[in-house]
Amino acid sequence: MAQGPWFYCLKHHTVEDRDGCAERHRLGPYATREEAEHALQSVAEREEQLNAEDRAWKDGD
């Protein structure tokens, strides 16, 4: 059984171990397979938070 680190492959939309696709096609590394499975959700949440912080900074809040 493969062990981490784990990566989310943007090319194949799958979770891979270190022997997967080229780095340019991957997000990670993640400590667990479950974290890698939720990579796209994590990226979207971080992007949403960063955009909110940018808006607050621009508005002077």
Short mmCIF file of N, CA, C and O in Angstrom, two decimals:
data_model
loop_
_atom_site.label_atom_id
_atom_site.label_comp_id
_atom_site.label_asym_id
_atom_site.label_seq_id
_atom_site.Cartn_x
_atom_site.Cartn_y
_atom_site.Cartn_z
N MET A 1 0.85 -1.18 0.00
CA MET A 1 0.00 0.00 0.00
C MET A 1 0.89 1.24 0.00
O MET A 1 1.83 1.35 0.77
N ALA A 2 0.56 2.19 -0.87
CA ALA A 2 1.34 3.41 -0.98
C ALA A 2 1.13 4.28 0.25
O ALA A 2 0.07 4.29 0.86
N GLN A 3 2.18 5.00 0.59
CA GLN A 3 2.11 5.95 1.69
C GLN A 3 2.44 7.33 1.15
O GLN A 3 3.04 7.46 0.09
N GLY A 4 2.05 8.35 1.90
CA GLY A 4 2.22 9.74 1.48
C GLY A 4 3.66 10.10 1.22
O GLY A 4 4.53 9.27 1.37
N PRO A 5 3.90 11.27 0.79
CA PRO A 5 2.90 12.33 0.66
C PRO A 5 1.95 12.07 -0.50
O PRO A 5 2.25 11.30 -1.40
N TRP A 6 0.82 12.76 -0.45
CA TRP A 6 -0.22 12.59 -1.45
C TRP A 6 -0.37 13.86 -2.27
O TRP A 6 -0.13 14.96 -1.79
N PHE A 7 -0.81 13.69 -3.52
CA PHE A 7 -0.98 14.80 -4.44
C PHE A 7 -2.31 14.65 -5.16
O PHE A 7 -2.78 13.54 -5.35
N TYR A 8 -2.88 15.78 -5.57
CA TYR A 8 -4.08 15.74 -6.40
C TYR A 8 -3.64 16.06 -7.82
O TYR A 8 -3.07 17.12 -8.08
N CYS A 9 -3.91 15.16 -8.75
CA CYS A 9 -3.52 15.34 -10.14
C CYS A 9 -4.61 16.12 -10.88
O CYS A 9 -5.75 15.66 -10.99
N LEU A 10 -4.24 17.29 -11.39
CA LEU A 10 -5.18 18.12 -12.12
C LEU A 10 -5.46 17.57 -13.52
O LEU A 10 -6.49 17.87 -14.11
N LYS A 11 -4.56 16.78 -14.03
CA LYS A 11 -4.71 16.19 -15.37
C LYS A 11 -5.71 15.04 -15.36
O LYS A 11 -6.55 14.92 -16.25
N HIS A 12 -5.63 14.18 -14.34
CA HIS A 12 -6.46 12.99 -14.28
C HIS A 12 -7.59 13.08 -13.24
O HIS A 12 -8.40 12.17 -13.13
N HIS A 13 -7.57 14.14 -12.44
CA HIS A 13 -8.58 14.36 -11.38
C HIS A 13 -8.60 13.17 -10.41
O HIS A 13 -9.67 12.65 -10.06
N THR A 14 -7.42 12.76 -10.00
CA THR A 14 -7.27 11.65 -9.07
C THR A 14 -6.22 11.99 -8.02
O THR A 14 -5.42 12.91 -8.19
N VAL A 15 -6.21 11.21 -6.95
CA VAL A 15 -5.19 11.33 -5.92
C VAL A 15 -4.06 10.37 -6.27
O VAL A 15 -4.31 9.22 -6.65
N GLU A 16 -2.84 10.86 -6.14
CA GLU A 16 -1.67 10.05 -6.48
C GLU A 16 -0.65 10.13 -5.37
O GLU A 16 -0.63 11.09 -4.60
N ASP A 17 0.22 9.14 -5.33
CA ASP A 17 1.35 9.20 -4.40
C ASP A 17 2.51 9.90 -5.10
O ASP A 17 2.35 10.43 -6.21
N ARG A 18 3.67 9.86 -4.51
CA ARG A 18 4.81 10.60 -5.05
C ARG A 18 5.24 10.13 -6.44
O ARG A 18 5.92 10.85 -7.16
N ASP A 19 4.85 8.94 -6.85
CA ASP A 19 5.25 8.40 -8.14
C ASP A 19 4.25 8.73 -9.25
O ASP A 19 4.31 8.14 -10.33
N GLY A 20 3.35 9.67 -9.01
CA GLY A 20 2.32 10.02 -9.98
C GLY A 20 2.85 10.91 -11.10
O GLY A 20 4.02 10.86 -11.46
N CYS A 21 1.97 11.72 -11.61
CA CYS A 21 2.27 12.60 -12.75
C CYS A 21 3.33 13.65 -12.39
O CYS A 21 3.69 13.83 -11.23
N ALA A 22 3.74 14.36 -13.43
CA ALA A 22 4.73 15.43 -13.26
C ALA A 22 4.18 16.50 -12.31
O ALA A 22 2.97 16.73 -12.24
N GLU A 23 5.07 17.15 -11.62
CA GLU A 23 4.68 18.15 -10.61
C GLU A 23 3.82 19.27 -11.19
O GLU A 23 2.97 19.81 -10.50
N ARG A 24 4.02 19.61 -12.45
CA ARG A 24 3.25 20.72 -13.03
C ARG A 24 1.76 20.40 -13.14
O ARG A 24 0.95 21.30 -13.34
N HIS A 25 1.41 19.12 -12.99
CA HIS A 25 0.01 18.70 -13.07
C HIS A 25 -0.61 18.44 -11.71
O HIS A 25 -1.73 17.94 -11.64
N ARG A 26 0.11 18.76 -10.61
CA ARG A 26 -0.35 18.33 -9.30
C ARG A 26 -0.48 19.47 -8.31
O ARG A 26 0.21 20.47 -8.39
N LEU A 27 -1.35 19.26 -7.33
CA LEU A 27 -1.45 20.10 -6.14
C LEU A 27 -0.93 19.27 -4.99
O LEU A 27 -1.19 18.07 -4.90
N GLY A 28 -0.24 19.89 -4.08
CA GLY A 28 0.26 19.17 -2.91
C GLY A 28 1.71 19.48 -2.68
O GLY A 28 2.27 20.37 -3.31
N PRO A 29 2.31 18.82 -1.76
CA PRO A 29 1.90 17.56 -1.15
C PRO A 29 0.94 17.75 0.02
O PRO A 29 0.92 18.79 0.67
N TYR A 30 0.18 16.71 0.27
CA TYR A 30 -0.73 16.64 1.41
C TYR A 30 -0.31 15.47 2.29
O TYR A 30 0.18 14.46 1.79
N ALA A 31 -0.52 15.62 3.57
CA ALA A 31 -0.11 14.59 4.52
C ALA A 31 -0.95 13.33 4.43
O ALA A 31 -0.46 12.23 4.66
N THR A 32 -2.23 13.49 4.08
CA THR A 32 -3.11 12.33 4.01
C THR A 32 -3.80 12.27 2.66
O THR A 32 -3.96 13.28 1.96
N ARG A 33 -4.26 11.08 2.33
CA ARG A 33 -5.00 10.88 1.08
C ARG A 33 -6.29 11.70 1.11
O ARG A 33 -6.69 12.28 0.11
N GLU A 34 -6.94 11.76 2.26
CA GLU A 34 -8.19 12.51 2.40
C GLU A 34 -7.98 14.01 2.13
O GLU A 34 -8.80 14.63 1.46
N GLU A 35 -6.90 14.57 2.63
CA GLU A 35 -6.60 15.98 2.35
C GLU A 35 -6.44 16.20 0.85
O GLU A 35 -6.92 17.18 0.30
N ALA A 36 -5.75 15.29 0.19
CA ALA A 36 -5.55 15.41 -1.25
C ALA A 36 -6.86 15.29 -2.00
O ALA A 36 -7.08 15.98 -3.01
N GLU A 37 -7.76 14.44 -1.54
CA GLU A 37 -9.07 14.27 -2.19
C GLU A 37 -9.87 15.57 -2.16
O GLU A 37 -10.69 15.82 -3.04
N HIS A 38 -9.64 16.41 -1.16
CA HIS A 38 -10.36 17.67 -1.02
C HIS A 38 -9.53 18.88 -1.46
O HIS A 38 -9.83 20.01 -1.08
N ALA A 39 -8.52 18.64 -2.27
CA ALA A 39 -7.60 19.70 -2.68
C ALA A 39 -8.31 20.85 -3.38
O ALA A 39 -8.06 22.01 -3.06
N LEU A 40 -9.17 20.55 -4.32
CA LEU A 40 -9.84 21.62 -5.06
C LEU A 40 -10.73 22.45 -4.15
O LEU A 40 -10.80 23.68 -4.29
N GLN A 41 -11.40 21.81 -3.22
CA GLN A 41 -12.23 22.53 -2.26
C GLN A 41 -11.36 23.43 -1.38
O GLN A 41 -11.72 24.58 -1.12
N SER A 42 -10.23 22.93 -0.94
CA SER A 42 -9.32 23.71 -0.10
C SER A 42 -8.80 24.92 -0.85
O SER A 42 -8.73 26.03 -0.29
N VAL A 43 -8.45 24.75 -2.11
CA VAL A 43 -7.96 25.86 -2.93
C VAL A 43 -9.05 26.91 -3.08
O VAL A 43 -8.80 28.11 -2.93
N ALA A 44 -10.27 26.48 -3.36
CA ALA A 44 -11.39 27.42 -3.52
C ALA A 44 -11.64 28.20 -2.23
O ALA A 44 -11.89 29.41 -2.27
N GLU A 45 -11.59 27.52 -1.09
CA GLU A 45 -11.82 28.19 0.19
C GLU A 45 -10.73 29.21 0.48
O GLU A 45 -11.01 30.32 0.94
N ARG A 46 -9.47 28.84 0.21
CA ARG A 46 -8.37 29.79 0.43
C ARG A 46 -8.49 30.99 -0.50
O ARG A 46 -8.26 32.13 -0.10
N GLU A 47 -8.86 30.74 -1.75
CA GLU A 47 -9.02 31.83 -2.71
C GLU A 47 -10.13 32.78 -2.27
O GLU A 47 -9.99 34.00 -2.34
N GLU A 48 -11.23 32.23 -1.79
CA GLU A 48 -12.34 33.05 -1.29
C GLU A 48 -11.89 33.91 -0.12
O GLU A 48 -12.20 35.11 -0.05
N GLN A 49 -11.14 33.33 0.81
CA GLN A 49 -10.66 34.08 1.96
C GLN A 49 -9.69 35.19 1.54
O GLN A 49 -9.77 36.32 2.01
N LEU A 50 -8.78 34.87 0.63
CA LEU A 50 -7.83 35.89 0.16
C LEU A 50 -8.54 37.02 -0.56
O LEU A 50 -8.19 38.20 -0.37
N ASN A 51 -9.54 36.70 -1.36
CA ASN A 51 -10.30 37.75 -2.04
C ASN A 51 -11.03 38.64 -1.05
O ASN A 51 -11.08 39.85 -1.22
N ALA A 52 -11.59 38.05 -0.01
CA ALA A 52 -12.28 38.83 1.03
C ALA A 52 -11.28 39.75 1.74
O ALA A 52 -11.59 40.91 2.01
N GLU A 53 -10.09 39.24 2.04
CA GLU A 53 -9.08 40.06 2.69
C GLU A 53 -8.64 41.19 1.78
O GLU A 53 -8.44 42.33 2.24
N ASP A 54 -8.49 40.93 0.49
CA ASP A 54 -8.12 41.99 -0.46
C ASP A 54 -9.20 43.07 -0.53
O ASP A 54 -8.89 44.26 -0.55
N ARG A 55 -10.48 42.64 -0.57
CA ARG A 55 -11.56 43.63 -0.62
C ARG A 55 -11.57 44.48 0.65
O ARG A 55 -11.73 45.71 0.57
N ALA A 56 -11.36 43.85 1.80
CA ALA A 56 -11.34 44.60 3.05
C ALA A 56 -10.18 45.59 3.07
O ALA A 56 -10.33 46.72 3.54
N TRP A 57 -9.05 45.19 2.57
CA TRP A 57 -7.88 46.05 2.55
C TRP A 57 -8.12 47.25 1.62
O TRP A 57 -7.83 48.38 1.97
N LYS A 58 -8.70 46.98 0.45
CA LYS A 58 -8.97 48.06 -0.50
C LYS A 58 -10.01 49.03 0.04
O LYS A 58 -9.95 50.23 -0.24
N ASP A 59 -10.98 48.51 0.80
CA ASP A 59 -12.04 49.35 1.35
C ASP A 59 -11.61 50.06 2.63
O ASP A 59 -12.35 50.86 3.18
N GLY A 60 -10.43 49.73 3.14
CA GLY A 60 -9.93 50.37 4.34
C GLY A 60 -10.50 49.84 5.63
O GLY A 60 -10.46 50.48 6.65
N ASP A 61 -11.08 48.65 5.60
CA ASP A 61 -11.67 48.05 6.81
C ASP A 61 -10.62 47.38 7.66
O ASP A 61 -9.68 46.85 7.28
#
